[in-house]
PDB file of C-alpha atoms in Angstrom:
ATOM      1  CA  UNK A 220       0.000   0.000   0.000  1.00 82.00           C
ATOM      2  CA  UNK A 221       1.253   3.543  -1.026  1.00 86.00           C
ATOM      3  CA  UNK A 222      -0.047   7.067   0.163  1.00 92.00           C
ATOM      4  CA  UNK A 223       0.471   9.615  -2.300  1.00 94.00           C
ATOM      5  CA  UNK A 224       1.110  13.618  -1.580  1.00 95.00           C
ATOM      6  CA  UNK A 225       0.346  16.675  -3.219  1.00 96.00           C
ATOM      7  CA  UNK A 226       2.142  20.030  -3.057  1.00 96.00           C
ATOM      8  CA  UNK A 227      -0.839  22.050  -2.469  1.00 96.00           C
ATOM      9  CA  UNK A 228      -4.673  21.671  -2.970  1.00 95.00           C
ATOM     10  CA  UNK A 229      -4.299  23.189  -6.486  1.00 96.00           C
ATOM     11  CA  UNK A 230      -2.186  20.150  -7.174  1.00 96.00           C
ATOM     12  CA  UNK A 231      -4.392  17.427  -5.274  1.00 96.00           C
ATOM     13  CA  UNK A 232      -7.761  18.626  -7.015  1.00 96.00           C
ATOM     14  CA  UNK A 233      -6.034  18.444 -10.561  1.00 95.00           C
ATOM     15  CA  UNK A 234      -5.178  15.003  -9.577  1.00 95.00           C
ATOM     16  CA  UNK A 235      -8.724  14.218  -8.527  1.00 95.00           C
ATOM     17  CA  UNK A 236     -10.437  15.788 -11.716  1.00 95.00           C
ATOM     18  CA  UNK A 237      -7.675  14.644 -14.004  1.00 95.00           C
ATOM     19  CA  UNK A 238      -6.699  10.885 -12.385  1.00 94.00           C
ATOM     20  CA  UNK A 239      -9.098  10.340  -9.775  1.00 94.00           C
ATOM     21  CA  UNK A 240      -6.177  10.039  -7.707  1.00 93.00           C
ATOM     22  CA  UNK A 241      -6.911  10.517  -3.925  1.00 94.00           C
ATOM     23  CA  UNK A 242      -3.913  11.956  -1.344  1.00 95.00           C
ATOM     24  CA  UNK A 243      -2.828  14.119   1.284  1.00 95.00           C
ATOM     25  CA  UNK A 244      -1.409  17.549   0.787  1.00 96.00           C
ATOM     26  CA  UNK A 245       1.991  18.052   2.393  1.00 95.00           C
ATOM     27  CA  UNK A 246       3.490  21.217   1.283  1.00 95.00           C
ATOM     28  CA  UNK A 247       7.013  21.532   0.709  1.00 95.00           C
ATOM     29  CA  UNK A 248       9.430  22.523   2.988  1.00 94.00           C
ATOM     30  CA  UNK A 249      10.579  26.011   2.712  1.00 96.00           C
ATOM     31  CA  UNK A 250      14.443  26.974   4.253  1.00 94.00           C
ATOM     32  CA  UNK A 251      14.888  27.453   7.808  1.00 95.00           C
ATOM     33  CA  UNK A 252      16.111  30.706   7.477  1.00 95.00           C
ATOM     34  CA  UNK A 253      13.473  32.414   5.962  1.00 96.00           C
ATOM     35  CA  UNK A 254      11.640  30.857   8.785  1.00 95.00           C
ATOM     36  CA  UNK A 255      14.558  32.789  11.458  1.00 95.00           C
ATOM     37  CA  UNK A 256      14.683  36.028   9.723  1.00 96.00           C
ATOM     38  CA  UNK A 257      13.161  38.184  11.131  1.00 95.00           C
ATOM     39  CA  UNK A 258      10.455  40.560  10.369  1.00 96.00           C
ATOM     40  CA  UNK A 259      10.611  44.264   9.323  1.00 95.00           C
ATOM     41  CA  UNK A 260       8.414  46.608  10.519  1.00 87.00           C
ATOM     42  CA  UNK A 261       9.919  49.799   8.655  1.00 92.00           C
ATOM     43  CA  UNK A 262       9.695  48.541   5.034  1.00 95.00           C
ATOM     44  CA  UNK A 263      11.161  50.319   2.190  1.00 97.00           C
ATOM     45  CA  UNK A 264       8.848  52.107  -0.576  1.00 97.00           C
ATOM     46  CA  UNK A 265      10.306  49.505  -3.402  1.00 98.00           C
ATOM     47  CA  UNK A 266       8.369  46.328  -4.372  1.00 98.00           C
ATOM     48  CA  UNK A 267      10.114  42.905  -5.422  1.00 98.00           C
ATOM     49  CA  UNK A 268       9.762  40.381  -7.958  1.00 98.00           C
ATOM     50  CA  UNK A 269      12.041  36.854  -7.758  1.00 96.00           C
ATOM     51  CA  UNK A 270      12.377  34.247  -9.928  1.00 94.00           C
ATOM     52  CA  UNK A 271      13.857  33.054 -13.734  1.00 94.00           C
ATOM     53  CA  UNK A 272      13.398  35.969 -16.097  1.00 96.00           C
ATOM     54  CA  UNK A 273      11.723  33.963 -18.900  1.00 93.00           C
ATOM     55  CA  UNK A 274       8.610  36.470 -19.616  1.00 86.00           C
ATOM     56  CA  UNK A 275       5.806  33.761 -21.347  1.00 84.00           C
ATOM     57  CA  UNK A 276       5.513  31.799 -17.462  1.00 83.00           C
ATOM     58  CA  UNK A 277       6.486  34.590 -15.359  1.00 91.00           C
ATOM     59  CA  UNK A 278       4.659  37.733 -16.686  1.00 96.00           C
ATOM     60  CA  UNK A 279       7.804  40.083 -16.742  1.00 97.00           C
ATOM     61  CA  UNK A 280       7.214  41.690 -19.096  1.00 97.00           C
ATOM     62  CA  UNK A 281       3.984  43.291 -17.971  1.00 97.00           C
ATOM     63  CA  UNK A 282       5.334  43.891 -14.777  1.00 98.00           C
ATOM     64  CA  UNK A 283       7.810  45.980 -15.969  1.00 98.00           C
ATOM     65  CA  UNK A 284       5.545  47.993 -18.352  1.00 98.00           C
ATOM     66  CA  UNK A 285       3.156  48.453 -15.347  1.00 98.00           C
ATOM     67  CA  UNK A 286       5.629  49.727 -13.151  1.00 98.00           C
ATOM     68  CA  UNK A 287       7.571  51.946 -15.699  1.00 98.00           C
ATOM     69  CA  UNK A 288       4.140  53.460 -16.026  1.00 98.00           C
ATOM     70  CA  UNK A 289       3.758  54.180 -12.456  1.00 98.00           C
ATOM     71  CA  UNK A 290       6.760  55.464 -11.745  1.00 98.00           C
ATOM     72  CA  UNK A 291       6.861  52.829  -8.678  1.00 98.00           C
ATOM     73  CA  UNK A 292      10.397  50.691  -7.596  1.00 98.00           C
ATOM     74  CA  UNK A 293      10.603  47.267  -8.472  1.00 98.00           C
ATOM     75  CA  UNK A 294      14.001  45.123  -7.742  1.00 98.00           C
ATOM     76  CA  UNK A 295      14.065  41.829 -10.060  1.00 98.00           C
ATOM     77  CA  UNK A 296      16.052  39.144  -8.633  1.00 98.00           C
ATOM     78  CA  UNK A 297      16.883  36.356 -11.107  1.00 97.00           C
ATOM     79  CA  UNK A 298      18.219  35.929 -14.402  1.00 97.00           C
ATOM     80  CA  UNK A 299      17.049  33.572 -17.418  1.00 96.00           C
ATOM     81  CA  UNK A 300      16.751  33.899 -20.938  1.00 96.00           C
ATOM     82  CA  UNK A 301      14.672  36.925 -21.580  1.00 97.00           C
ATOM     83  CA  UNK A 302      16.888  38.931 -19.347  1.00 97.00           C
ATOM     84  CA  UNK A 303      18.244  41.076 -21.859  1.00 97.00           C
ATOM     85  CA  UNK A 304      14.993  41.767 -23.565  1.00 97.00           C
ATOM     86  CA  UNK A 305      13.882  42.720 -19.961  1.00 98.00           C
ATOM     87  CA  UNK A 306      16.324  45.235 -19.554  1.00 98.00           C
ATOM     88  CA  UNK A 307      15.764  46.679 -22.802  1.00 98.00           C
ATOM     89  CA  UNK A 308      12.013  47.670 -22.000  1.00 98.00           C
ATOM     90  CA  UNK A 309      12.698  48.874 -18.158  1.00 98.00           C
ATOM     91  CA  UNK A 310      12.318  52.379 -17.274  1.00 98.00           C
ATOM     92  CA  UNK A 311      14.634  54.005 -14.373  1.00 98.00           C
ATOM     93  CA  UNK A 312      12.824  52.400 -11.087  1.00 98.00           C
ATOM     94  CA  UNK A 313      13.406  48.890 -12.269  1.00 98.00           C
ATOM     95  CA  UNK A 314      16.701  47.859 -11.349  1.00 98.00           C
ATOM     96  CA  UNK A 315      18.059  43.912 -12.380  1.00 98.00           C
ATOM     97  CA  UNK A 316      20.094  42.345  -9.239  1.00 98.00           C
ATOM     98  CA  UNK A 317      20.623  39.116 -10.872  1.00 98.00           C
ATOM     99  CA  UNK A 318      20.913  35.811  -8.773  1.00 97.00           C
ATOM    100  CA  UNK A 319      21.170  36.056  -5.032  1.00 97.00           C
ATOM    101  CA  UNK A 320      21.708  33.372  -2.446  1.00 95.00           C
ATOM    102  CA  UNK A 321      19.000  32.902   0.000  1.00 91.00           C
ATOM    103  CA  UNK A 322      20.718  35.768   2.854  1.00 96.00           C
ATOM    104  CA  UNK A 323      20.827  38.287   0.231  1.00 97.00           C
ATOM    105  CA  UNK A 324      17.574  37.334  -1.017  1.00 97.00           C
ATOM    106  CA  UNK A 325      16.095  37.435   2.444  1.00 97.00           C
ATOM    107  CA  UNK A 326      17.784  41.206   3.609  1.00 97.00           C
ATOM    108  CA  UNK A 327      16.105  42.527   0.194  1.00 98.00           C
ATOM    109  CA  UNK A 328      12.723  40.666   0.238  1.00 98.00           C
ATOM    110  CA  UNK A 329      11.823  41.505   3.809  1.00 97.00           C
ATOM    111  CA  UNK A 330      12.826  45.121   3.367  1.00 98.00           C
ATOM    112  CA  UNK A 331      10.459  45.611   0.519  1.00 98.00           C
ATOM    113  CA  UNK A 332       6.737  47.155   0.266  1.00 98.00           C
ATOM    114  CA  UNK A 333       5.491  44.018  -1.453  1.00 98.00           C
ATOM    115  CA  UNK A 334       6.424  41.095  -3.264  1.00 98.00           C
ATOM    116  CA  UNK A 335       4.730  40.892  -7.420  1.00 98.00           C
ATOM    117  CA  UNK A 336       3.997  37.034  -8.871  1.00 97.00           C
ATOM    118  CA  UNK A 337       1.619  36.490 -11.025  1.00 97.00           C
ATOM    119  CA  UNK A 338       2.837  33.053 -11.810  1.00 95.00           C
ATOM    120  CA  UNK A 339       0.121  30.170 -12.174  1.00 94.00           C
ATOM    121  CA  UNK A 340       2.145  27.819  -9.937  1.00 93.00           C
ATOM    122  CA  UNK A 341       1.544  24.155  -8.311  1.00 95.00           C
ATOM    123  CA  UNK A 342       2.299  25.728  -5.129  1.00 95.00           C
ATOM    124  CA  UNK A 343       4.588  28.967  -5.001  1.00 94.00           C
ATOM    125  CA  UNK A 344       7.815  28.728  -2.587  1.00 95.00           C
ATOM    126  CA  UNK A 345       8.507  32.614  -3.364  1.00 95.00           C
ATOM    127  CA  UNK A 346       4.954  33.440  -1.957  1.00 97.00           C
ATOM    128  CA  UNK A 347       5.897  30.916   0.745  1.00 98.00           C
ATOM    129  CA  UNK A 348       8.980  32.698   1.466  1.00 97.00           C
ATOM    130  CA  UNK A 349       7.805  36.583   1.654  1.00 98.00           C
ATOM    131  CA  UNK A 350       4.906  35.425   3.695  1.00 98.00           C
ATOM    132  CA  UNK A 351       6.862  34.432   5.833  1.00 98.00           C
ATOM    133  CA  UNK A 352       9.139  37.507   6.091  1.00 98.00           C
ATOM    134  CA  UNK A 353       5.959  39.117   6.609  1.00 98.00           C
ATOM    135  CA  UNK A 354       5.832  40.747   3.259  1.00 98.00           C
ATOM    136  CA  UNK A 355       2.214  41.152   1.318  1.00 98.00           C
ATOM    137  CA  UNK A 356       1.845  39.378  -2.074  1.00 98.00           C
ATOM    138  CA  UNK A 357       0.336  40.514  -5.168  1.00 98.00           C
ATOM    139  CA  UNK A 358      -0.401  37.476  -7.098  1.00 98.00           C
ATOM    140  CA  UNK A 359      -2.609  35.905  -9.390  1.00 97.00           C
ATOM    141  CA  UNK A 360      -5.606  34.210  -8.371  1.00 97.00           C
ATOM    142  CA  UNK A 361      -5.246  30.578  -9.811  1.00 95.00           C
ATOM    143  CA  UNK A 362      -3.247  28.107  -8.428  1.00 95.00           C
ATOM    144  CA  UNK A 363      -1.676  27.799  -5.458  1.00 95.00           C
ATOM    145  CA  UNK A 364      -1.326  31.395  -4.475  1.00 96.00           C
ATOM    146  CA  UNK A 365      -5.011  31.107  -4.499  1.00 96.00           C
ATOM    147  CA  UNK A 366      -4.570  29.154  -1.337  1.00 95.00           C
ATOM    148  CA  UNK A 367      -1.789  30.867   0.140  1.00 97.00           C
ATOM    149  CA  UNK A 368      -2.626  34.954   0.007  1.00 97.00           C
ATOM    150  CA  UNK A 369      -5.736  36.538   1.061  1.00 96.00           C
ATOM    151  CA  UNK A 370      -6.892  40.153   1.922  1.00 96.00           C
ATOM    152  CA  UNK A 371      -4.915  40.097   4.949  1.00 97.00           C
ATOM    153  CA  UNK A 372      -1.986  38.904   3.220  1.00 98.00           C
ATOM    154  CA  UNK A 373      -1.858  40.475  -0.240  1.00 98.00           C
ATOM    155  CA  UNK A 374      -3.882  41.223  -2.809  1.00 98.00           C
ATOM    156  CA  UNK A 375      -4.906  39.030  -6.162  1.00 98.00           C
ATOM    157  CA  UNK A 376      -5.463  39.616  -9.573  1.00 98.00           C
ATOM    158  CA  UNK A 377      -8.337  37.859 -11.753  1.00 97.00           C
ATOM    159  CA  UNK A 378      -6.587  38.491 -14.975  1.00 97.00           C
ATOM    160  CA  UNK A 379      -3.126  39.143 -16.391  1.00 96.00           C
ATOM    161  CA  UNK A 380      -3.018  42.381 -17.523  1.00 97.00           C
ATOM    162  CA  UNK A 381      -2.124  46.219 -17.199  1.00 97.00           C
ATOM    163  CA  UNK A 382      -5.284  47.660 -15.858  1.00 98.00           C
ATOM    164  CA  UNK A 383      -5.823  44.775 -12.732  1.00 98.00           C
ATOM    165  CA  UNK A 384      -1.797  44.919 -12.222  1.00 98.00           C
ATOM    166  CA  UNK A 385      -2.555  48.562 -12.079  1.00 98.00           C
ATOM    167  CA  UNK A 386      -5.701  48.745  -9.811  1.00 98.00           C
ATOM    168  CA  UNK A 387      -4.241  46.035  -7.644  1.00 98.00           C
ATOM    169  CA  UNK A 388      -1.198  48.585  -7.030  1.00 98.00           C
ATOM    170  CA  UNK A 389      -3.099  51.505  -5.843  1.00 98.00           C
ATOM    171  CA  UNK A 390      -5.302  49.091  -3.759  1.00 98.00           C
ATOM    172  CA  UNK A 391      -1.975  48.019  -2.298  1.00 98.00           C
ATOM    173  CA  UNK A 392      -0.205  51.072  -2.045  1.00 97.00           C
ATOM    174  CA  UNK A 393      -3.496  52.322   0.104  1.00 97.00           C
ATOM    175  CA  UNK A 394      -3.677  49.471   2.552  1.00 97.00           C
ATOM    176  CA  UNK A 395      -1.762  48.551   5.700  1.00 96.00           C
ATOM    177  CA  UNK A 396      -0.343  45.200   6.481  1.00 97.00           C
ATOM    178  CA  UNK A 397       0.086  43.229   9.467  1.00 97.00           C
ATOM    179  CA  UNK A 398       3.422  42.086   9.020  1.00 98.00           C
ATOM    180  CA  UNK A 399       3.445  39.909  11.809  1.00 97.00           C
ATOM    181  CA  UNK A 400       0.120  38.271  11.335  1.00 98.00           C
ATOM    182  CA  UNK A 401       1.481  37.741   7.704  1.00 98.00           C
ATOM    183  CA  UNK A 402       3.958  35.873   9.014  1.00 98.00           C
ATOM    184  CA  UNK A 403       1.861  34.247  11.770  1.00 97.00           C
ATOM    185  CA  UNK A 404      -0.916  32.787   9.403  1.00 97.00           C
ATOM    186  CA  UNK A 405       1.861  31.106   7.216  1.00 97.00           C
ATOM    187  CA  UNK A 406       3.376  29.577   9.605  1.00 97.00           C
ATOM    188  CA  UNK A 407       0.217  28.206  10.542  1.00 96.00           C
ATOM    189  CA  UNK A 408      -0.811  27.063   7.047  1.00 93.00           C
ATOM    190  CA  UNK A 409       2.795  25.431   6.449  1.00 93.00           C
ATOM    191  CA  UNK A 410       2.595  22.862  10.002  1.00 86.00           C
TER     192      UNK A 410
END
């Protein structure tokens, strides 16, 4: 006899729809030290976005357009294919930092106004991982971010495009945060 476990709810109900499969979820484990560092009550006014810069899965592209239009600060940690391309179209408050190991990572992330992923993922470890900095997500509302953020936690987007990236912004940039229920609730969630 086997058990079999899913990586979020997103993932088990697939599995149920697609394979009639039945299982527990178990999310993954996330590194201790975003668990250990700390939360920061002061944040700066600039927003963050993490992951491989490849713009088709991770929506780059629009991010950047949306926040050279506002005028707002956005730090994009990661490189990948369509980095170049990337840098072509950003305006002067986007600013490329490349890859950064999980402490440099976690000084920047918890520092920052808000973390941006509109990914569809299976799960989402870099939601995972500002939650529990206490950092508010934007994200999109499919998937397993669907599960993870909520209006005490973030804000999320029905569809992919300038004007919700947009009105999701000023919603954010109007509303205050419990940083350390943020981090409280995923803890929770995560076991």
């Amino acid at each position: 006899r086997y058990e079999i476990f899913f990586n979020s709810q997103y993932t088990q109900s697939l599995a149920e729809n697609l394979y009639k499969m039945k299982g527990k979820v178990h999310y993954p484990r996330i590194d201790d030290q975003f668990y250990f560092a700390g939360i920061c009550r002061n944040h700066l006014p600039y927003y963050v976005c993490v992951g491989r810069l490849v713009n088709f899965v991770r929506e780059c592209e629009l991010i950047i357009q949306t926040f050279n239009d506002m005028k707002l600060p956005l730090l994009m940690i990661g490189s990948g294919p369509d980095e170049w391309y990337l840098k072509s179209i950003a305006g002067d408050t986007v600013i490329f930092l490349g890859w950064l190991n999980h402490e440099e990572t976690i000084e920047i992330l918890k520092q920052a106004k808000g973390l941006i992923n509109l990914t569809k993922e299976s799960f989402g470890m870099g939601t995972v991982e500002a939650l529990l900095l206490g950092v508010p997500v934007i994200g999109f509302n499919e998937g397993g971010t669907k599960e993870l953020v909520d209006e005490e936690s973030g804000i999320l987007i029905e569809k992919k495009d300038k004007k919700n990236l947009k009105d999701a912004l000023v919603a954010f940039e109007k509303k205050v945060f419990d940083r350390k229920l943020i981090s409280e609730r995923i803890r929770e969630k995560m076991g």
